[in-house]
Structures are given as C-alpha cells and as structure tokens.
Amino acid sequence: MVLGIDPGSICMGYAVLSPQQVRLASGTLKLGRKGSLAEKTGAVFTLVKALIQEHGVKEVAMEQFFYHKDPRALARISHCRGAAMAAATLEGIPVFEYSPMEVKKAVVGYGHATKEQVAWMLRQTLSLPDKISSDETDALAVALCHLGQQRRLELLEQGR
C-alpha cells in the first residue's frame, strides 16, 4: 500500500492505493486559513499516522514543491510536509518525493500536462467520480506515479 500526499497548509490531499491501483481511501484534510501552525501540523501528523495504521501503508509518496511566491506560505507548507514525513518515519515507513513534472509524466505521459489532463487520466485509470478536489487528485497522481516507479524498478531488477 502506498500513501500519496499533496502537501498544503490550507488543504492537504491524501490517497491510499494498493499495488493493483485500487483506491482504498482518498480525500482532503481541510486545515483552513485560520488556526495555529501547531494545530495544523498536529492534524497532518495525526491523519498520516492513522492512515498508515488503518491501511497497512508500506510507503509514502509526496509531491515536492520547488517554488512559491510567498515565503511565509512556503514555510507553512514546509512545516506540514515535515509533520507528514515525521509521522511516516516514526512508523518506520520510507518517504519518496516526486516533482510535479515527474508526476504528470508518469500519469499522462507528458511532464507539462495540465491539471485537467491529469484529472481526466486518473478518472479513466482509477474509475474516479467526476467531482473530486484538485488536492485529492494530486495525491492520487503522486501515489500512482510512485507505484509506476516501483514497478519499473522491480522489472529492472528482474532483468526485463
């Protein structure tokens, strides 16, 4: 089982996928614009830990961020990412990171795909409903990217 995370300090997308690409859980943790950073990081930590324990998650995949025009927002997102990483690490779960371009390429085949193209491909691949938040979609995409990457590594090890 892989837990995909689209980190954020206002909303955090999450998705648990099986190696057979079956969606076991997904959603959006709404942290809001108000509330202390301590409350937000605590909520992220608690959710990630609960998802790991409830679904037997073996790996966590997280989207990297590389730039944000607001340094304060970047700092808040970094804290939330750290809380998710800490929850996984304390459970003995490895964390893998993928750039947005890597995720888009893995899901759509094109690293500069739009969010709409990624969402459409996920709906086709995972039989998702039409109404799904972009944070949840991003988390599903990260999880699917990781499963594909792990499968490629397995095939390389087998000499295929």
Coordinates of C-alpha atoms in Angstrom, one line a residue:
M1 CA 0.0 0.0 0.0
V2 CA 1.2 3.5 -0.8
L3 CA 0.0 6.7 0.7
G4 CA 0.2 9.6 -1.7
I5 CA 0.3 13.1 -0.2
D6 CA -0.2 16.5 -1.9
P7 CA 1.1 18.7 0.9
G8 CA -0.5 22.0 1.9
S9 CA -1.1 24.3 4.9
I10 CA -4.7 25.1 3.9
C11 CA -5.8 21.8 2.3
M12 CA -3.8 18.6 2.1
G13 CA -4.8 15.9 -0.4
Y14 CA -4.2 12.2 0.5
A15 CA -4.8 8.9 -1.2
V16 CA -4.1 5.3 -0.4
L17 CA -3.6 2.9 -3.4
S18 CA -2.9 -0.8 -3.4
P19 CA -0.2 -2.1 -5.7
Q20 CA -3.1 -3.2 -8.1
Q21 CA -4.1 0.5 -8.3
V22 CA -7.2 0.1 -6.2
R23 CA -8.2 3.2 -4.3
L24 CA -8.6 2.3 -0.7
A25 CA -9.0 5.8 0.7
S26 CA -8.7 9.4 -0.5
G27 CA -9.8 12.8 0.5
T28 CA -8.8 16.3 1.5
L29 CA -7.8 17.4 5.0
K30 CA -9.1 20.9 5.3
L31 CA -6.9 22.8 7.6
G32 CA -8.3 26.3 6.8
R33 CA -6.7 29.7 6.7
K34 CA -7.0 30.3 10.4
G35 CA -5.7 28.2 13.2
S36 CA -2.2 27.9 14.5
L37 CA 0.7 26.2 12.7
A38 CA 0.9 23.9 15.7
E39 CA -2.7 22.8 15.2
K40 CA -2.2 22.3 11.5
T41 CA 0.9 20.2 11.8
G42 CA -0.7 18.2 14.6
A43 CA -3.7 17.5 12.4
V44 CA -1.4 16.4 9.5
F45 CA 0.7 14.2 11.7
T46 CA -2.4 12.6 13.2
L47 CA -4.1 11.9 9.9
V48 CA -0.9 10.4 8.3
K49 CA -0.3 8.2 11.2
A50 CA -3.9 7.0 11.3
L51 CA -3.9 6.2 7.5
I52 CA -0.7 4.3 7.8
Q53 CA -2.0 2.2 10.7
E54 CA -5.5 1.7 9.2
H55 CA -4.5 0.7 5.7
G56 CA -1.1 -1.0 6.4
V57 CA 0.8 1.6 4.3
K58 CA 4.3 0.4 3.4
E59 CA 5.5 3.5 1.5
V60 CA 4.6 7.2 1.4
A61 CA 5.0 9.3 -1.8
M62 CA 4.9 13.1 -1.6
E63 CA 4.9 15.8 -4.1
Q64 CA 7.9 18.1 -3.9
F65 CA 7.4 21.8 -4.2
F66 CA 10.1 23.9 -5.7
Y67 CA 8.9 27.5 -5.6
H68 CA 6.3 29.7 -4.0
K69 CA 5.9 33.4 -4.5
D70 CA 5.0 33.9 -0.8
P71 CA 7.9 32.9 1.5
R72 CA 5.6 32.7 4.5
A73 CA 3.3 30.3 2.7
L74 CA 6.3 28.2 1.7
A75 CA 7.4 28.0 5.3
R76 CA 3.9 26.9 6.5
I77 CA 3.7 24.2 3.7
S78 CA 7.2 23.1 4.7
H79 CA 6.1 22.6 8.3
C80 CA 3.1 20.5 7.2
R81 CA 5.3 18.4 4.9
G82 CA 7.6 17.8 7.8
A83 CA 4.8 16.7 10.0
A84 CA 3.7 14.1 7.4
M85 CA 7.3 12.9 6.9
A86 CA 7.7 12.6 10.7
A87 CA 4.6 10.6 11.1
A88 CA 5.7 8.2 8.4
T89 CA 9.3 8.0 9.7
L90 CA 8.2 7.3 13.2
E91 CA 6.1 4.4 11.9
G92 CA 9.2 3.1 10.0
I93 CA 7.7 3.9 6.6
P94 CA 10.0 5.2 3.9
V95 CA 9.1 8.5 2.2
F96 CA 9.7 9.1 -1.5
E97 CA 9.4 12.5 -3.2
Y98 CA 8.5 13.4 -6.8
S99 CA 8.5 16.7 -8.7
P100 CA 5.2 17.8 -10.2
M101 CA 6.8 17.2 -13.7
E102 CA 7.6 13.6 -12.8
V103 CA 4.1 13.0 -11.5
K104 CA 2.5 14.5 -14.7
K105 CA 4.8 12.5 -16.9
A106 CA 4.0 9.2 -15.1
V107 CA 0.3 9.7 -15.2
V108 CA -0.3 11.4 -18.5
G109 CA 2.9 10.8 -20.4
Y110 CA 3.7 14.5 -20.7
G111 CA 5.5 16.5 -17.9
H112 CA 3.8 19.7 -18.8
A113 CA 0.2 18.3 -18.7
T114 CA -2.5 20.5 -17.2
K115 CA -4.3 19.6 -14.0
E116 CA -7.4 18.9 -16.1
Q117 CA -5.5 16.3 -18.2
V118 CA -4.1 14.6 -15.1
A119 CA -7.6 14.5 -13.5
W120 CA -9.1 13.1 -16.8
M121 CA -6.4 10.3 -16.9
L122 CA -6.9 9.5 -13.3
R123 CA -10.7 9.2 -13.8
Q124 CA -10.0 6.7 -16.7
T125 CA -7.3 4.7 -14.8
L126 CA -8.9 4.6 -11.3
S127 CA -12.6 4.9 -12.2
L128 CA -13.0 8.1 -10.2
P129 CA -16.2 10.2 -9.9
D130 CA -16.3 13.4 -11.9
K131 CA -16.4 15.6 -8.8
I132 CA -13.1 15.3 -6.9
S133 CA -11.0 18.0 -5.4
S134 CA -7.7 19.0 -7.0
D135 CA -5.8 18.3 -3.8
E136 CA -7.2 14.7 -3.8
T137 CA -6.5 14.3 -7.5
D138 CA -2.9 15.5 -6.9
A139 CA -2.4 13.0 -4.1
L140 CA -3.8 10.1 -6.2
A141 CA -1.5 11.2 -9.0
V142 CA 1.5 11.1 -6.7
A143 CA 0.6 7.6 -5.4
L144 CA 0.1 6.3 -9.0
C145 CA 3.4 7.8 -10.0
H146 CA 5.1 6.0 -7.1
L147 CA 3.5 2.7 -8.0
G148 CA 4.7 3.0 -11.5
Q149 CA 8.2 3.9 -10.4
Q150 CA 8.4 0.9 -8.0
R151 CA 7.1 -1.4 -10.8
R152 CA 9.8 -0.2 -13.2
L153 CA 12.5 -0.8 -10.5
E154 CA 11.2 -4.3 -10.0
L155 CA 11.3 -5.1 -13.7
L156 CA 14.9 -3.7 -13.9
E157 CA 15.9 -5.9 -11.0
Q158 CA 14.4 -8.9 -12.8
G159 CA 16.4 -8.1 -15.9
R160 CA 13.3 -7.3 -18.1

